[in-house]
Every structure is written in C-alpha cells, then in structure tokens.
Amino acid sequence: MRYVVGYTPTDRGADAVALASAMARAQGAHLDLVYVVDRRTPYVAMNPEGSRVSAAEQEVLSAEREGLSLIPKDIEARFHVRQADSHAAGLIDAAQEYKAGLIVVGAASSGLFKRYTIGSAANALLHASPVPVALAPRGYHRTEPISRLTLAVGQRAGAEAAIDVAIESAERRGVPLRLVSLVELDAEGDSGENINAAHVHANTVLTAAAHRLPAGHHVTVEVAHGRTIEEAIDDLEWDEGEILIVGSSRLAEKNKLFIGSTAHKVLLALPVPMVVVPRDYVRIDTSPED
C-alpha cells in the first residue's frame, strides 16, 4: 500500500506526515511525500556538477530534508517534487501515477487546536479526488498506530464504498470497528422516526460487518443525536488514536469525491482525523516498485 502525503514545510505539513505515519504503521504502508511547485518554477531534481542552486531549488532541498526527518525510522518513505497548476492537482496526479490508496493532507493553518478549517487545497481534494482523502486536524502529532476506526453510517442505505473500506481496514489493521449514526434532531422530519431509522440502518450494517470480519473481531454500534450535528459529535467519546471514515455525497460523480453538507458539519466539529471515501471506490494494493 502507498500513501501520498501532501507536504509543505509548515505545521500543516507536519500534521499530515504524523497522520500518514500513524496510518502506515499498522500495515507497513510506504509514504510518498509530495511537494507541489508551480509549473513555472524552475526546478532541477539533482545538480551533478555541484554548481550553485537557485533559491527555488534550495527551498525544495530544504523541504525534502525537513519532511523526511519527520518520518519515523520504521517507515519507508520517498520525497517527490511535482510541478502542477495547483496543489490539489499535483497530489491527484501523483496518487494516480503511484496507484496510491490514500492522499493525506493537513488542515489549514488557522483555526482551533485539534480542529479543522478547510483550506483551498483540501477543499479542492474533497471535491475531485479519485482516491480517499485523509485530513489531519491542526496540531495532530500522534504517530503511534491507529487504535480504532469509526464509520459514519448515516440513516439510510448507501455509501457502500466507505463501508467496504472501513471493514477491510479494520481487519487489516486488527483494530476495533465502531459504527456510528449521527441524528440531527433539528433537521426536517420526525425526530423519533429519524432516530429509529438510524438504529435500524446501523444495526443492519453491523450484522453485515460481523459476517465479513473474523470471529471475535470487536464491532460495536452507536446512535448519537443532538439538536445539531455538532452536538451529536460532542455526544460521542473519541479515542486519541481514532479515525472517522465517511462516504462521499450522493451528488458525487462516479469514482470521485464530493463532500456533502452533513460531512462538512461533522468535519468542523470533529476532534480526530477524518477519511472521506469516493463513491464506488475500489482499493488497489501497490508497492513502491509498481
């Protein structure tokens, strides 16, 4: 498995490397740190003559040194420079070329500690990426292996790709899987019916997951509710090493991401990393030699 990490020599880049390292450790994934520069920026990967380098080249070399220094010694990683029209386009191109199973980025630099403020690059990824996107909240420094996966299952059938990713990931990593349905009581419709529908759907997914996971694998289900999605999120307990998985909006094009309004509300209130899975996504295993 290969993960593309959107790296810049900033706190946001460090957050992305930490999250990618935590996710890679449980299954020996390889990290590809991708530093995107503008197509008009002159860049030479190596200078065999040993002559002086430009300021742009020196910036890239410094980013490579800083980025790789953040990688734990037990994780394999490479540093790449991509020239592209935008940060998001460069990361998507890299993910497609390397057949990566994930793009990992940090949240924008502003905002509350351990919370999200979506920058332009992350927003573009959340509306165009053909592979899952993992978002690290501001100030995320944990590099220990992921301890639990939580899947947001909603109140209705759908998001099969996210369900598949959550079940397969929990089995590969050997970590507990929690299924959560969030109910916004102030939303349209009868709140009692909404809560009941959430319970029914969550338990249906629970039954399917239990059949697909090895005997004894820990799977639980919870329905959280509040006047708002933010209150429902606050109603849940979150492990420090947890990740939330959500599916792409039904408005998304096939094999593309499109984060919906509910997922966006969840993201702004969430205290842990979030992975968004494209509609109809199918995981591909690759190695650095592929």
Short mmCIF file of C-alpha atoms in Angstrom, two decimals:
data_model
loop_
_atom_site.label_atom_id
_atom_site.label_comp_id
_atom_site.label_asym_id
_atom_site.label_seq_id
_atom_site.Cartn_x
_atom_site.Cartn_y
_atom_site.Cartn_z
CA MET A 1 0.00 0.00 0.00
CA ARG A 2 1.23 3.50 -0.86
CA TYR A 3 0.05 6.78 0.65
CA VAL A 4 0.62 10.16 -0.98
CA VAL A 5 1.30 12.83 1.63
CA GLY A 6 0.78 16.46 0.65
CA TYR A 7 3.86 18.01 2.22
CA THR A 8 4.86 21.62 2.76
CA PRO A 9 7.49 22.76 5.33
CA THR A 10 4.80 24.14 7.64
CA ASP A 11 2.87 22.96 10.71
CA ARG A 12 0.17 21.77 8.32
CA GLY A 13 2.71 19.59 6.51
CA ALA A 14 3.95 18.16 9.81
CA ASP A 15 0.37 17.30 10.79
CA ALA A 16 -0.07 15.40 7.51
CA VAL A 17 3.18 13.45 7.98
CA ALA A 18 2.21 12.48 11.55
CA LEU A 19 -1.20 11.19 10.47
CA ALA A 20 0.23 9.34 7.47
CA SER A 21 2.83 7.71 9.74
CA ALA A 22 0.16 6.58 12.22
CA MET A 23 -1.93 5.10 9.43
CA ALA A 24 1.05 3.47 7.70
CA ARG A 25 2.42 1.75 10.78
CA ALA A 26 -0.41 -0.74 11.20
CA GLN A 27 0.11 -2.29 7.78
CA GLY A 28 3.59 -1.39 6.61
CA ALA A 29 2.48 1.16 4.04
CA HIS A 30 5.03 3.20 2.06
CA LEU A 31 4.81 7.01 2.20
CA ASP A 32 5.35 9.24 -0.83
CA LEU A 33 5.90 12.81 0.38
CA VAL A 34 4.83 15.04 -2.50
CA TYR A 35 5.95 18.66 -2.63
CA VAL A 36 4.00 20.54 -5.30
CA VAL A 37 5.54 23.55 -7.04
CA ASP A 38 4.09 25.85 -9.66
CA ARG A 39 4.66 24.73 -13.24
CA ARG A 40 6.54 27.98 -13.87
CA THR A 41 9.02 27.34 -11.04
CA PRO A 42 12.43 26.29 -12.41
CA TYR A 43 13.48 23.13 -10.61
CA VAL A 44 16.27 20.61 -11.20
CA ALA A 45 15.98 17.41 -9.18
CA MET A 46 19.74 16.98 -8.82
CA ASN A 47 22.71 19.07 -9.78
CA PRO A 48 25.50 16.58 -10.65
CA GLU A 49 28.02 19.33 -11.46
CA GLY A 50 27.86 20.66 -7.92
CA SER A 51 27.25 24.22 -9.14
CA ARG A 52 25.21 26.79 -7.27
CA VAL A 53 21.48 26.17 -6.98
CA SER A 54 18.71 28.70 -7.32
CA ALA A 55 16.61 29.94 -4.40
CA ALA A 56 13.70 27.80 -5.65
CA GLU A 57 15.90 24.70 -5.75
CA GLN A 58 17.27 25.42 -2.28
CA GLU A 59 13.71 25.71 -0.97
CA VAL A 60 12.87 22.29 -2.38
CA LEU A 61 16.02 20.71 -0.96
CA SER A 62 15.24 22.17 2.47
CA ALA A 63 11.67 20.85 2.27
CA GLU A 64 12.99 17.38 1.40
CA ARG A 65 15.37 17.39 4.34
CA GLU A 66 12.75 18.64 6.79
CA GLY A 67 9.99 16.36 5.51
CA LEU A 68 11.99 13.14 5.61
CA SER A 69 13.31 14.00 9.08
CA LEU A 70 9.71 13.77 10.38
CA ILE A 71 9.27 10.17 9.22
CA PRO A 72 9.70 7.52 11.97
CA LYS A 73 12.65 5.22 11.30
CA ASP A 74 10.46 2.12 10.90
CA ILE A 75 8.51 3.59 7.94
CA GLU A 76 9.73 3.65 4.34
CA ALA A 77 9.30 6.96 2.55
CA ARG A 78 10.39 8.85 -0.55
CA PHE A 79 10.28 12.54 -1.39
CA HIS A 80 8.94 13.72 -4.75
CA VAL A 81 8.57 17.10 -6.42
CA ARG A 82 5.59 17.62 -8.72
CA GLN A 83 5.04 20.61 -10.98
CA ALA A 84 1.34 21.35 -11.32
CA ASP A 85 -1.16 24.16 -11.74
CA SER A 86 -2.42 23.65 -8.18
CA HIS A 87 -1.52 21.77 -5.01
CA ALA A 88 -4.59 19.54 -5.32
CA ALA A 89 -3.93 18.74 -8.99
CA GLY A 90 -0.34 17.76 -8.20
CA LEU A 91 -1.42 15.42 -5.40
CA ILE A 92 -4.13 13.80 -7.51
CA ASP A 93 -1.69 13.26 -10.40
CA ALA A 94 0.82 11.70 -8.00
CA ALA A 95 -1.80 9.43 -6.44
CA GLN A 96 -2.87 8.19 -9.85
CA GLU A 97 0.70 7.64 -11.07
CA TYR A 98 1.77 5.79 -7.90
CA LYS A 99 -1.56 3.93 -7.63
CA ALA A 100 -1.83 5.22 -4.08
CA GLY A 101 -4.60 4.11 -1.78
CA LEU A 102 -4.82 7.41 0.07
CA ILE A 103 -3.96 11.11 -0.07
CA VAL A 104 -3.10 12.62 3.33
CA VAL A 105 -3.15 16.37 3.96
CA GLY A 106 -3.21 18.73 6.93
CA ALA A 107 -5.97 21.19 7.70
CA ALA A 108 -5.46 24.89 7.08
CA SER A 109 -3.03 26.63 9.43
CA SER A 110 -5.64 28.82 11.11
CA GLY A 111 -8.39 27.61 13.42
CA LEU A 112 -8.69 26.00 16.84
CA PHE A 113 -6.18 23.42 18.04
CA LYS A 114 -7.26 19.86 17.11
CA ARG A 115 -10.00 21.24 14.85
CA TYR A 116 -10.38 21.87 11.14
CA THR A 117 -10.53 24.92 8.93
CA ILE A 118 -10.60 23.74 5.34
CA GLY A 119 -8.09 25.45 3.08
CA SER A 120 -8.40 25.76 -0.69
CA ALA A 121 -6.19 22.73 -1.44
CA ALA A 122 -8.07 20.42 0.93
CA ASN A 123 -11.39 21.74 -0.35
CA ALA A 124 -10.37 21.01 -3.94
CA LEU A 125 -9.35 17.47 -2.99
CA LEU A 126 -12.67 16.91 -1.21
CA HIS A 127 -14.48 17.70 -4.44
CA ALA A 128 -12.30 15.95 -7.01
CA SER A 129 -10.06 13.19 -5.65
CA PRO A 130 -10.49 9.69 -7.15
CA VAL A 131 -8.94 8.11 -4.03
CA PRO A 132 -9.78 8.51 -0.33
CA VAL A 133 -8.54 11.69 1.35
CA ALA A 134 -7.36 11.73 4.97
CA LEU A 135 -7.45 15.06 6.80
CA ALA A 136 -5.31 15.76 9.86
CA PRO A 137 -6.69 18.32 12.32
CA ARG A 138 -4.48 21.23 13.32
CA GLY A 139 -1.86 20.20 15.85
CA TYR A 140 -2.02 16.46 15.13
CA HIS A 141 1.28 14.92 16.29
CA ARG A 142 0.45 11.30 17.14
CA THR A 143 2.48 8.76 15.14
CA GLU A 144 1.54 5.60 17.06
CA PRO A 145 -0.60 3.07 15.14
CA ILE A 146 -4.31 3.77 14.78
CA SER A 147 -6.24 2.24 17.71
CA ARG A 148 -9.84 2.29 16.43
CA LEU A 149 -11.82 3.02 13.27
CA THR A 150 -15.26 4.61 13.37
CA LEU A 151 -17.56 4.54 10.36
CA ALA A 152 -20.34 7.11 9.97
CA VAL A 153 -23.20 5.07 8.51
CA GLY A 154 -25.96 7.69 8.33
CA GLN A 155 -29.65 6.88 8.49
CA ARG A 156 -30.16 5.37 5.04
CA ALA A 157 -28.69 2.67 2.87
CA GLY A 158 -25.77 3.74 0.71
CA ALA A 159 -22.08 4.63 0.92
CA GLU A 160 -21.11 1.02 0.25
CA ALA A 161 -17.56 2.04 -0.72
CA ALA A 162 -16.99 3.63 2.69
CA ILE A 163 -18.44 0.57 4.41
CA ASP A 164 -16.12 -1.71 2.44
CA VAL A 165 -13.07 0.45 3.22
CA ALA A 166 -13.91 0.53 6.94
CA ILE A 167 -14.42 -3.22 7.24
CA GLU A 168 -11.34 -4.12 5.20
CA SER A 169 -9.18 -1.57 7.04
CA ALA A 170 -10.32 -2.76 10.48
CA GLU A 171 -9.47 -6.34 9.54
CA ARG A 172 -6.06 -5.48 8.05
CA ARG A 173 -5.08 -3.31 11.00
CA GLY A 174 -6.58 -5.62 13.61
CA VAL A 175 -8.38 -2.74 15.36
CA PRO A 176 -11.94 -2.40 16.69
CA LEU A 177 -14.59 -1.02 14.35
CA ARG A 178 -17.31 1.29 15.65
CA LEU A 179 -20.37 2.08 13.56
CA VAL A 180 -21.94 5.46 14.34
CA SER A 181 -25.12 7.06 13.08
CA LEU A 182 -25.50 10.79 13.73
CA VAL A 183 -29.01 12.20 14.03
CA GLU A 184 -29.68 15.94 13.83
CA LEU A 185 -32.87 16.48 15.81
CA ASP A 186 -33.46 19.95 14.35
CA ALA A 187 -33.47 18.53 10.81
CA GLU A 188 -36.68 18.09 8.84
CA GLY A 189 -38.88 15.13 9.73
CA ASP A 190 -39.99 13.44 12.92
CA SER A 191 -37.02 13.10 15.28
CA GLY A 192 -38.34 9.86 16.75
CA GLU A 193 -38.64 8.30 13.31
CA ASN A 194 -35.17 9.56 12.38
CA ILE A 195 -33.63 8.00 15.47
CA ASN A 196 -35.42 4.71 14.85
CA ALA A 197 -34.30 4.69 11.19
CA ALA A 198 -30.73 5.36 12.32
CA HIS A 199 -30.83 2.42 14.74
CA VAL A 200 -32.27 0.08 12.11
CA HIS A 201 -29.73 1.01 9.44
CA ALA A 202 -26.75 0.98 11.81
CA ASN A 203 -27.66 -2.49 13.06
CA THR A 204 -28.12 -3.72 9.50
CA VAL A 205 -24.57 -2.59 8.69
CA LEU A 206 -23.39 -4.11 11.98
CA THR A 207 -24.79 -7.51 11.02
CA ALA A 208 -23.13 -7.37 7.59
CA ALA A 209 -19.81 -6.29 9.09
CA ALA A 210 -19.87 -9.05 11.70
CA HIS A 211 -20.28 -11.65 8.94
CA ARG A 212 -17.34 -10.26 6.97
CA LEU A 213 -14.89 -9.86 9.85
CA PRO A 214 -13.08 -12.75 11.56
CA ALA A 215 -14.83 -14.35 14.52
CA GLY A 216 -14.22 -12.36 17.67
CA HIS A 217 -13.33 -9.10 15.89
CA HIS A 218 -14.71 -6.27 18.04
CA VAL A 219 -17.54 -4.39 16.29
CA THR A 220 -19.96 -2.03 18.02
CA VAL A 221 -22.74 0.35 17.03
CA GLU A 222 -23.87 3.68 18.48
CA VAL A 223 -26.52 6.22 17.56
CA ALA A 224 -25.65 9.76 18.67
CA HIS A 225 -28.09 12.60 18.46
CA GLY A 226 -28.32 16.29 19.29
CA ARG A 227 -30.08 19.41 18.13
CA THR A 228 -27.26 19.80 15.63
CA ILE A 229 -24.65 17.54 14.07
CA GLU A 230 -22.05 19.31 16.22
CA GLU A 231 -23.94 18.32 19.38
CA ALA A 232 -24.20 14.74 18.14
CA ILE A 233 -20.43 14.64 17.59
CA ASP A 234 -19.85 16.01 21.10
CA ASP A 235 -22.15 13.29 22.48
CA LEU A 236 -19.63 10.62 21.43
CA GLU A 237 -16.43 9.56 23.14
CA TRP A 238 -13.33 9.64 20.93
CA ASP A 239 -10.08 7.74 21.37
CA GLU A 240 -6.85 9.66 20.85
CA GLY A 241 -5.80 7.16 18.17
CA GLU A 242 -9.12 7.03 16.36
CA ILE A 243 -10.07 7.88 12.77
CA LEU A 244 -13.55 8.60 11.40
CA ILE A 245 -14.43 7.26 7.93
CA VAL A 246 -17.25 8.84 5.93
CA GLY A 247 -18.60 8.28 2.44
CA SER A 248 -18.79 10.79 -0.37
CA SER A 249 -22.03 12.63 -1.07
CA ARG A 250 -24.59 11.00 -3.34
CA LEU A 251 -24.09 14.03 -5.62
CA ALA A 252 -20.56 12.87 -6.38
CA GLU A 253 -19.59 11.67 -9.82
CA LYS A 254 -18.65 8.02 -10.07
CA ASN A 255 -15.20 7.33 -8.54
CA LYS A 256 -14.91 10.93 -7.36
CA LEU A 257 -15.21 12.69 -4.03
CA PHE A 258 -17.82 15.28 -3.22
CA ILE A 259 -18.19 16.12 0.44
CA GLY A 260 -21.80 16.84 1.36
CA SER A 261 -23.20 19.34 3.83
CA THR A 262 -23.57 16.81 6.66
CA ALA A 263 -19.99 15.56 6.27
CA HIS A 264 -18.79 19.17 6.24
CA LYS A 265 -20.61 19.85 9.52
CA VAL A 266 -19.07 16.71 11.00
CA LEU A 267 -15.61 17.78 9.86
CA LEU A 268 -15.80 21.19 11.52
CA ALA A 269 -16.76 19.63 14.88
CA LEU A 270 -14.58 16.51 14.78
CA PRO A 271 -11.66 16.15 17.25
CA VAL A 272 -9.98 13.26 15.35
CA PRO A 273 -8.72 12.69 11.78
CA MET A 274 -11.26 12.05 9.05
CA VAL A 275 -11.06 9.92 5.89
CA VAL A 276 -13.51 10.60 3.06
CA VAL A 277 -14.06 7.75 0.58
CA PRO A 278 -15.13 8.39 -3.03
CA ARG A 279 -18.32 6.90 -4.36
CA ASP A 280 -17.76 3.42 -5.92
CA TYR A 281 -14.11 3.40 -4.83
CA VAL A 282 -12.27 0.07 -5.10
CA ARG A 283 -8.99 -0.31 -3.20
CA ILE A 284 -5.80 -1.22 -5.09
CA ASP A 285 -2.72 -2.68 -3.39
CA THR A 286 0.60 -1.43 -4.73
CA SER A 287 4.26 -1.39 -3.75
CA PRO A 288 6.87 1.33 -4.40
CA GLU A 289 8.24 -0.72 -7.30
CA ASP A 290 4.89 -0.71 -9.15
#
